[in-house]
Every structure is written in structure tokens, then in C-alpha cells.
Amino acid sequence: MAADQIHQPEPFGDDDAARPPLLFTAPVPAPPTVFATAPVATPPAVPLNALQPVPESDFNPVGDLIAGASAAFSAPVPGGHAAAVSVPRIAIHVFAERQDTLAAAERAGQDRRLSRATTQIRIGGVAAAVEAYQHEPTPPLIIVECMKDPQTLLWEVDQLAEVCDAGTKVVVVGATNDILLFRELMRRGVSEYLVAPLQPLQLISAIGGLFADPAQPFVGRSIAFVGARGGTGSSSVAHNTAYAMSERIGVNTVIVDYDLPFGTAGLDFNQDPLNGVADALTQPDRLDATLLDRMMVRCTDKLSLFAAPATLDVDWDITPEAFEEVTTQIRSTAPFVVLDLPHLWSGWMRRTLIAADEVVVVATPDLASLRNAKNMMDLIRQGRPNDAPPRLVLNQVGVPGRPEIPVNEFGNALGVHPSLIIPFDPKVFGLAANNGQMVLDAAAKSKAAEAFQTLAQIVSRREMPLLAGPKGKADGKSMFSGLFKRKT
């Protein structure tokens, strides 16, 4: 069709209700359906060699509000799905007009939640997408931006529908926050409509929602504990924190001990070290809910354990994909999964740290811990650009006679304030370890026990339930009770 014969669509409304929707399928021999109005020139295409920024005054503050809310819920409580975003191995093509949309798409493509997808970002809007897909097949997901008026946006979407293959999902980014436009786009087969300006987490959440698996709606929150060096007590911190989450906060928690040759989770909880984790890692394709339940050791009503075999008879050579699959399967069994990671460095360690919903680095106030913790945090920050930085826990602080780096200087060097400082208390920790107990049971009133309860609230983002005080105790009375006593 010649350019002077293309018709501009008239405003959408009730008069257009009888028009059949245009779905994003392969083009058919029949000529494309367009709105019958007076002929006008074709809307100008966005040039491919230049960005088209929009003045700051055109920004929609609602987009910032939505993005802020998405960021706040990027690590949700159990039952939420923002942190459970898992996009399959697909190709995603983004056609952005604005500078900030281009930057948001680039940042989203680097996110851990889209690590399996391949993101390709191109300059230009819907017109660039139409031109590109006339000569190449469309990917499973296309994200196009059009900052024009609603009528032109609908017209360009119709043109895109003619070159899209069957099964392609399309996300449109526009400038108009209008429910009528949203409904019209949905009627045409658009999968999602977002209002600019976009934030990376907002875009990630939208993509994840399109590929969510309804068969697995629940995914627990993973919390990885790793030591900055050997001997920092990372495993003890992980186990005691998980125990506090289950017993004090009351949430179902699973501990996964990934230190296969030297794991201490079985010893700390006085349990026989079954081959739960090892069996799961050697046969990840056979895992299901029943098999996982058999492999776990139930320590309490709300705490389960995947203990390491703690044997040197086997040279463990397990692929990073097996660790990823086992972690994903275990996350479907409980709201919180605590990963006790060993002090080593390999491909699966890097991937596990970057993929975790939250990372806790346990260090001691010495130079080796400072150097290693900084290297870890820099790498994790780089691999998780849209997540909060890892949390720092300083353990064994105040060892008599040992020169230590001051807490403030330690935190300033890493650029993060310690979330928790655990004082050196060898008597409490030694008694608990030798008896196969947690510090909360061995010394419930110690500073260490209080520290673990605090850390449990921080990483779980839950508050401990309020307990009723003993009867007859003055502290349980209201501060206003004396005002209402009957005068004699």
C-alpha cells in the first residue's frame, strides 16, 4: 500500500466495538484491517541512528511510584512472587525511543532474574520493530516503546501485528496512563502495557509475570550465608539464624548445607548426617516433593535440614546446573531457605551467591576478612545491580589481646554498615556446639542469642510475635491504669 493510501485511525471508543481484535499472529493473505477515515500521511518512523528523549516535564510521576513499590516488594514475604521471577531461556528484543528507557532495559537485562534470557536492545520504536521483522523471525517477547498519541500508538501496534509470528508476546511502553487505551491494547492481543518512565524492577516484574509457571506458584525466599575467610563462624551464624526464624518468629525454614565434605549442620543439630544434599545433587532431574521430603531431616516442627554427608570418600564433581536445580526445587518446600555455603570459590558458588534473594557475608575484624569481604561484595554488587547490597555480619568481635580493625573503619572500607555485631563468647558457643544445641537453647539470655534473633528479623523481614507477660507483673499493666482506679 502506498504511503498516501494509508489511513490514520480515528479515536477509539464505542463506535469501534464491532471491530474484530488484531492478534499477534503470523500475517495472513488478507489485507490488513485499518480504521476507515480520511487519508493522511504515514506516521513518521523513529530514526535508528538517534535517540528520542522526552522533556523532563513529560515524565509521569506514577511510573516512579510504581517502580518504587516494585523495588520495595522485590524481596517479598512468603506467598509473594516478585522475587520468584524466573524467565526461561528466551530471546527478548527491546525497541526503545527514550534514553531512560534504554538505560532501564540495559540494567534489567543484566539482572540475575533475567540471567537465562538473551536481551537485545535496539534504538527505535514500533516502526523500527516493523522494519526489522519484515526480514527476520520474531522472538518470544518484544518490548516496544511509542511516545506518540493513543491513536498513533494503536495504528503502529496494528502494523506490528502484521509481521509478528504466532505465540509472540508484546509489551508496549507508552506515555498515556489511560484505562481505555489499556483495554484497547489488550483487545488487540498486547500482553502488557507500561507507562513511562520505567524502572528496571518494574520491567523485570512485568516480564516475569508473562512467563510465570502456574503449576509452581510458590517459591520460597533464599538467604545465602558465606564466610569472608575460613573460621569466621559463617555456618554457626547461618544455623542459629535459621533456628531463630523457625522457633522465635515461627516460619517454616529449611537449612541446606552445601559444604559436602566438611559440613557441620548435622553436628550442630545433633542429627545423623544423611546423604540428603549429595543424593539430590547427583540426581536433580528426579527430584519431586515426595523425594525431597524423604531426603530432609526434620529437626523441629518448623525447621528441616538438608545435611551434608561430611565424608572424604568421594571426590565431589557436580555441575553448577545441578546446584541451581536443587536450590530451585528446595525453595518450593518452605517460605525460607537458608543456604550454608562453604569457604571456596567456583562457578556454582558465584552463581548461587548472585541468584540468592539475600546474601549475608560473615567476617571477623581482621585484614584478611576485610580484603575478601570487599572482593565478594564488589562482585555480588556487579552481578546484582538492581538488588540491595549484601549484608555484613561481624563475628567474634572483642577477642582478648587480638588487634582488631574498628567496626566503623571496617564498614567504611566496604561501603556498608554492619547489620549485626556478634561479640566473642567462646563459653556460650563452645557449650552449644559440644551439646548439639543452638545458642538460643544453650544460653537464651546471652548477647549472642539476642543477636541471632535480631538477625533473623532482619533477613526474614518479619517481627517476632508479642508474648504475653506473666500475670501479676507490674510491667504488664497499662501506663494509664492508675488513672481509672476508683477513688476511696
PDB file of C-alpha atoms in Angstrom, residues 257-415:
ATOM      1  CA  ASP A 257      24.391 -27.461  53.942  1.00  0.00           C
ATOM      2  CA  TYR A 258      26.355 -27.231  50.693  1.00  0.00           C
ATOM      3  CA  ASP A 259      29.717 -27.975  52.339  1.00  0.00           C
ATOM      4  CA  LEU A 260      29.658 -31.607  51.225  1.00  0.00           C
ATOM      5  CA  PRO A 261      32.976 -32.846  52.714  1.00  0.00           C
ATOM      6  CA  PHE A 262      33.078 -30.763  55.919  1.00  0.00           C
ATOM      7  CA  GLY A 263      29.512 -29.644  56.640  1.00  0.00           C
ATOM      8  CA  THR A 264      28.585 -29.219  60.319  1.00  0.00           C
ATOM      9  CA  ALA A 265      24.815 -28.818  60.144  1.00  0.00           C
ATOM     10  CA  GLY A 266      24.258 -32.416  61.273  1.00  0.00           C
ATOM     11  CA  LEU A 267      26.566 -31.958  64.253  1.00  0.00           C
ATOM     12  CA  ASP A 268      25.098 -28.605  65.269  1.00  0.00           C
ATOM     13  CA  PHE A 269      21.588 -30.053  65.394  1.00  0.00           C
ATOM     14  CA  ASN A 270      22.652 -33.444  66.789  1.00  0.00           C
ATOM     15  CA  GLN A 271      21.377 -35.282  63.725  1.00  0.00           C
ATOM     16  CA  ASP A 272      22.857 -38.187  61.804  1.00  0.00           C
ATOM     17  CA  PRO A 273      24.456 -36.798  58.610  1.00  0.00           C
ATOM     18  CA  LEU A 274      22.298 -38.315  55.902  1.00  0.00           C
ATOM     19  CA  ASN A 275      23.259 -38.020  52.260  1.00  0.00           C
ATOM     20  CA  GLY A 276      20.325 -35.705  51.554  1.00  0.00           C
ATOM     21  CA  VAL A 277      22.134 -32.945  49.697  1.00  0.00           C
ATOM     22  CA  ALA A 278      24.530 -35.323  47.975  1.00  0.00           C
ATOM     23  CA  ASP A 279      21.713 -37.565  46.725  1.00  0.00           C
ATOM     24  CA  ALA A 280      19.784 -34.569  45.473  1.00  0.00           C
ATOM     25  CA  LEU A 281      22.786 -33.115  43.631  1.00  0.00           C
ATOM     26  CA  THR A 282      23.594 -36.415  41.906  1.00  0.00           C
ATOM     27  CA  GLN A 283      20.043 -36.859  40.603  1.00  0.00           C
ATOM     28  CA  PRO A 284      18.479 -33.395  40.235  1.00  0.00           C
ATOM     29  CA  ASP A 285      16.194 -34.489  37.400  1.00  0.00           C
ATOM     30  CA  ARG A 286      14.369 -36.990  39.637  1.00  0.00           C
ATOM     31  CA  LEU A 287      13.516 -34.567  42.425  1.00  0.00           C
ATOM     32  CA  ASP A 288       9.903 -34.099  43.386  1.00  0.00           C
ATOM     33  CA  ALA A 289       8.036 -33.157  46.550  1.00  0.00           C
ATOM     34  CA  THR A 290       7.947 -36.746  47.842  1.00  0.00           C
ATOM     35  CA  LEU A 291      11.639 -37.416  47.254  1.00  0.00           C
ATOM     36  CA  LEU A 292      12.655 -34.107  48.797  1.00  0.00           C
ATOM     37  CA  ASP A 293      10.642 -34.876  51.905  1.00  0.00           C
ATOM     38  CA  ARG A 294      12.451 -38.203  52.302  1.00  0.00           C
ATOM     39  CA  MET A 295      15.849 -36.547  51.962  1.00  0.00           C
ATOM     40  CA  MET A 296      15.181 -33.907  54.615  1.00  0.00           C
ATOM     41  CA  VAL A 297      15.706 -34.356  58.333  1.00  0.00           C
ATOM     42  CA  ARG A 298      13.052 -32.673  60.445  1.00  0.00           C
ATOM     43  CA  CYS A 299      14.722 -31.015  63.432  1.00  0.00           C
ATOM     44  CA  THR A 300      11.635 -29.279  64.827  1.00  0.00           C
ATOM     45  CA  ASP A 301       8.075 -28.718  63.695  1.00  0.00           C
ATOM     46  CA  LYS A 302       9.161 -25.720  61.604  1.00  0.00           C
ATOM     47  CA  LEU A 303      12.814 -26.453  60.848  1.00  0.00           C
ATOM     48  CA  SER A 304      14.087 -29.024  58.347  1.00  0.00           C
ATOM     49  CA  LEU A 305      17.646 -29.857  57.370  1.00  0.00           C
ATOM     50  CA  PHE A 306      19.419 -30.988  54.229  1.00  0.00           C
ATOM     51  CA  ALA A 307      22.607 -32.211  55.892  1.00  0.00           C
ATOM     52  CA  ALA A 308      25.906 -32.728  54.107  1.00  0.00           C
ATOM     53  CA  PRO A 309      27.403 -36.252  54.131  1.00  0.00           C
ATOM     54  CA  ALA A 310      30.658 -34.906  55.652  1.00  0.00           C
ATOM     55  CA  THR A 311      32.791 -37.620  54.104  1.00  0.00           C
ATOM     56  CA  LEU A 312      36.023 -37.570  52.130  1.00  0.00           C
ATOM     57  CA  ASP A 313      35.459 -40.881  50.339  1.00  0.00           C
ATOM     58  CA  VAL A 314      34.028 -39.150  47.264  1.00  0.00           C
ATOM     59  CA  ASP A 315      35.539 -36.505  45.015  1.00  0.00           C
ATOM     60  CA  TRP A 316      32.553 -34.266  44.518  1.00  0.00           C
ATOM     61  CA  ASP A 317      32.380 -33.076  40.916  1.00  0.00           C
ATOM     62  CA  ILE A 318      28.948 -31.536  40.478  1.00  0.00           C
ATOM     63  CA  THR A 319      27.877 -29.104  37.777  1.00  0.00           C
ATOM     64  CA  PRO A 320      26.616 -25.591  38.542  1.00  0.00           C
ATOM     65  CA  GLU A 321      23.342 -26.502  36.839  1.00  0.00           C
ATOM     66  CA  ALA A 322      22.766 -29.260  39.405  1.00  0.00           C
ATOM     67  CA  PHE A 323      23.216 -26.821  42.301  1.00  0.00           C
ATOM     68  CA  GLU A 324      20.844 -24.381  40.625  1.00  0.00           C
ATOM     69  CA  GLU A 325      18.183 -27.036  40.028  1.00  0.00           C
ATOM     70  CA  VAL A 326      18.390 -28.453  43.564  1.00  0.00           C
ATOM     71  CA  THR A 327      18.167 -24.979  45.106  1.00  0.00           C
ATOM     72  CA  THR A 328      15.127 -24.177  42.975  1.00  0.00           C
ATOM     73  CA  GLN A 329      13.407 -27.418  43.955  1.00  0.00           C
ATOM     74  CA  ILE A 330      14.100 -26.937  47.663  1.00  0.00           C
ATOM     75  CA  ARG A 331      12.739 -23.385  47.538  1.00  0.00           C
ATOM     76  CA  SER A 332       9.337 -24.840  46.691  1.00  0.00           C
ATOM     77  CA  THR A 333       9.194 -26.671  50.039  1.00  0.00           C
ATOM     78  CA  ALA A 334       9.331 -23.783  52.557  1.00  0.00           C
ATOM     79  CA  PRO A 335       8.908 -19.997  52.774  1.00  0.00           C
ATOM     80  CA  PHE A 336      12.571 -19.545  53.775  1.00  0.00           C
ATOM     81  CA  VAL A 337      15.627 -21.495  52.643  1.00  0.00           C
ATOM     82  CA  VAL A 338      18.962 -20.801  54.372  1.00  0.00           C
ATOM     83  CA  LEU A 339      21.958 -21.762  52.229  1.00  0.00           C
ATOM     84  CA  ASP A 340      25.065 -22.589  54.254  1.00  0.00           C
ATOM     85  CA  LEU A 341      27.831 -22.102  51.691  1.00  0.00           C
ATOM     86  CA  PRO A 342      31.402 -23.351  52.166  1.00  0.00           C
ATOM     87  CA  HIS A 343      34.512 -21.198  52.023  1.00  0.00           C
ATOM     88  CA  LEU A 344      35.635 -21.938  48.482  1.00  0.00           C
ATOM     89  CA  TRP A 345      35.313 -20.334  45.089  1.00  0.00           C
ATOM     90  CA  SER A 346      33.926 -21.999  41.973  1.00  0.00           C
ATOM     91  CA  GLY A 347      31.401 -21.466  39.234  1.00  0.00           C
ATOM     92  CA  TRP A 348      28.474 -22.784  41.226  1.00  0.00           C
ATOM     93  CA  MET A 349      29.407 -20.619  44.229  1.00  0.00           C
ATOM     94  CA  ARG A 350      29.374 -17.485  42.093  1.00  0.00           C
ATOM     95  CA  ARG A 351      26.015 -18.373  40.553  1.00  0.00           C
ATOM     96  CA  THR A 352      24.470 -19.316  43.889  1.00  0.00           C
ATOM     97  CA  LEU A 353      25.516 -16.049  45.530  1.00  0.00           C
ATOM     98  CA  ILE A 354      24.228 -13.930  42.661  1.00  0.00           C
ATOM     99  CA  ALA A 355      20.952 -15.873  42.385  1.00  0.00           C
ATOM    100  CA  ALA A 356      20.105 -15.754  46.116  1.00  0.00           C
ATOM    101  CA  ASP A 357      17.404 -13.355  47.246  1.00  0.00           C
ATOM    102  CA  GLU A 358      19.672 -12.125  50.020  1.00  0.00           C
ATOM    103  CA  VAL A 359      23.371 -12.597  50.794  1.00  0.00           C
ATOM    104  CA  VAL A 360      24.935 -12.381  54.261  1.00  0.00           C
ATOM    105  CA  VAL A 361      28.734 -12.111  54.396  1.00  0.00           C
ATOM    106  CA  VAL A 362      30.161 -13.133  57.773  1.00  0.00           C
ATOM    107  CA  ALA A 363      33.561 -11.657  58.601  1.00  0.00           C
ATOM    108  CA  THR A 364      35.886 -11.160  61.530  1.00  0.00           C
ATOM    109  CA  PRO A 365      37.568  -7.776  62.197  1.00  0.00           C
ATOM    110  CA  ASP A 366      40.921  -8.573  60.581  1.00  0.00           C
ATOM    111  CA  LEU A 367      42.686  -7.627  57.381  1.00  0.00           C
ATOM    112  CA  ALA A 368      42.163 -10.919  55.522  1.00  0.00           C
ATOM    113  CA  SER A 369      38.403 -10.793  56.143  1.00  0.00           C
ATOM    114  CA  LEU A 370      38.310  -7.166  55.045  1.00  0.00           C
ATOM    115  CA  ARG A 371      40.055  -7.891  51.751  1.00  0.00           C
ATOM    116  CA  ASN A 372      37.976 -10.980  50.957  1.00  0.00           C
ATOM    117  CA  ALA A 373      34.690  -9.394  52.018  1.00  0.00           C
ATOM    118  CA  LYS A 374      35.356  -6.412  49.760  1.00  0.00           C
ATOM    119  CA  ASN A 375      36.091  -8.679  46.790  1.00  0.00           C
ATOM    120  CA  MET A 376      32.914 -10.646  47.427  1.00  0.00           C
ATOM    121  CA  MET A 377      30.706  -7.598  47.825  1.00  0.00           C
ATOM    122  CA  ASP A 378      32.102  -5.906  44.737  1.00  0.00           C
ATOM    123  CA  LEU A 379      31.424  -8.998  42.644  1.00  0.00           C
ATOM    124  CA  ILE A 380      27.939  -9.504  44.088  1.00  0.00           C
ATOM    125  CA  ARG A 381      27.040  -5.858  43.558  1.00  0.00           C
ATOM    126  CA  GLN A 382      28.153  -6.103  39.954  1.00  0.00           C
ATOM    127  CA  GLY A 383      26.081  -9.236  39.369  1.00  0.00           C
ATOM    128  CA  ARG A 384      23.026  -7.857  41.208  1.00  0.00           C
ATOM    129  CA  PRO A 385      22.712  -4.224  40.033  1.00  0.00           C
ATOM    130  CA  ASN A 386      19.040  -3.963  40.996  1.00  0.00           C
ATOM    131  CA  ASP A 387      19.286  -5.574  44.442  1.00  0.00           C
ATOM    132  CA  ALA A 388      20.302  -4.273  47.814  1.00  0.00           C
ATOM    133  CA  PRO A 389      23.977  -4.843  48.654  1.00  0.00           C
ATOM    134  CA  PRO A 390      24.931  -7.913  50.705  1.00  0.00           C
ATOM    135  CA  ARG A 391      24.558  -7.692  54.454  1.00  0.00           C
ATOM    136  CA  LEU A 392      27.652  -7.694  56.619  1.00  0.00           C
ATOM    137  CA  VAL A 393      27.851  -9.528  59.943  1.00  0.00           C
ATOM    138  CA  LEU A 394      30.942  -9.045  62.091  1.00  0.00           C
ATOM    139  CA  ASN A 395      31.515 -12.098  64.258  1.00  0.00           C
ATOM    140  CA  GLN A 396      33.960 -12.808  67.091  1.00  0.00           C
ATOM    141  CA  VAL A 397      34.372  -9.154  67.944  1.00  0.00           C
ATOM    142  CA  GLY A 398      36.382  -8.400  71.082  1.00  0.00           C
ATOM    143  CA  VAL A 399      38.835 -11.304  71.294  1.00  0.00           C
ATOM    144  CA  PRO A 400      41.129 -10.533  74.270  1.00  0.00           C
ATOM    145  CA  GLY A 401      44.612  -9.497  73.236  1.00  0.00           C
ATOM    146  CA  ARG A 402      43.906  -9.547  69.486  1.00  0.00           C
ATOM    147  CA  PRO A 403      44.385  -6.325  67.494  1.00  0.00           C
ATOM    148  CA  GLU A 404      41.183  -5.669  65.556  1.00  0.00           C
ATOM    149  CA  ILE A 405      40.059  -3.284  62.854  1.00  0.00           C
ATOM    150  CA  PRO A 406      37.490  -0.897  64.377  1.00  0.00           C
ATOM    151  CA  VAL A 407      33.914  -1.611  63.328  1.00  0.00           C
ATOM    152  CA  ASN A 408      33.385   1.821  61.761  1.00  0.00           C
ATOM    153  CA  GLU A 409      36.563   1.583  59.690  1.00  0.00           C
ATOM    154  CA  PHE A 410      35.654  -1.944  58.599  1.00  0.00           C
ATOM    155  CA  GLY A 411      32.230  -0.830  57.408  1.00  0.00           C
ATOM    156  CA  ASN A 412      33.519   2.322  55.731  1.00  0.00           C
ATOM    157  CA  ALA A 413      36.049   0.333  53.730  1.00  0.00           C
ATOM    158  CA  LEU A 414      33.269  -1.898  52.395  1.00  0.00           C
ATOM    159  CA  GLY A 415      30.758   0.874  51.897  1.00  0.00           C
TER     160      GLY A 415
END
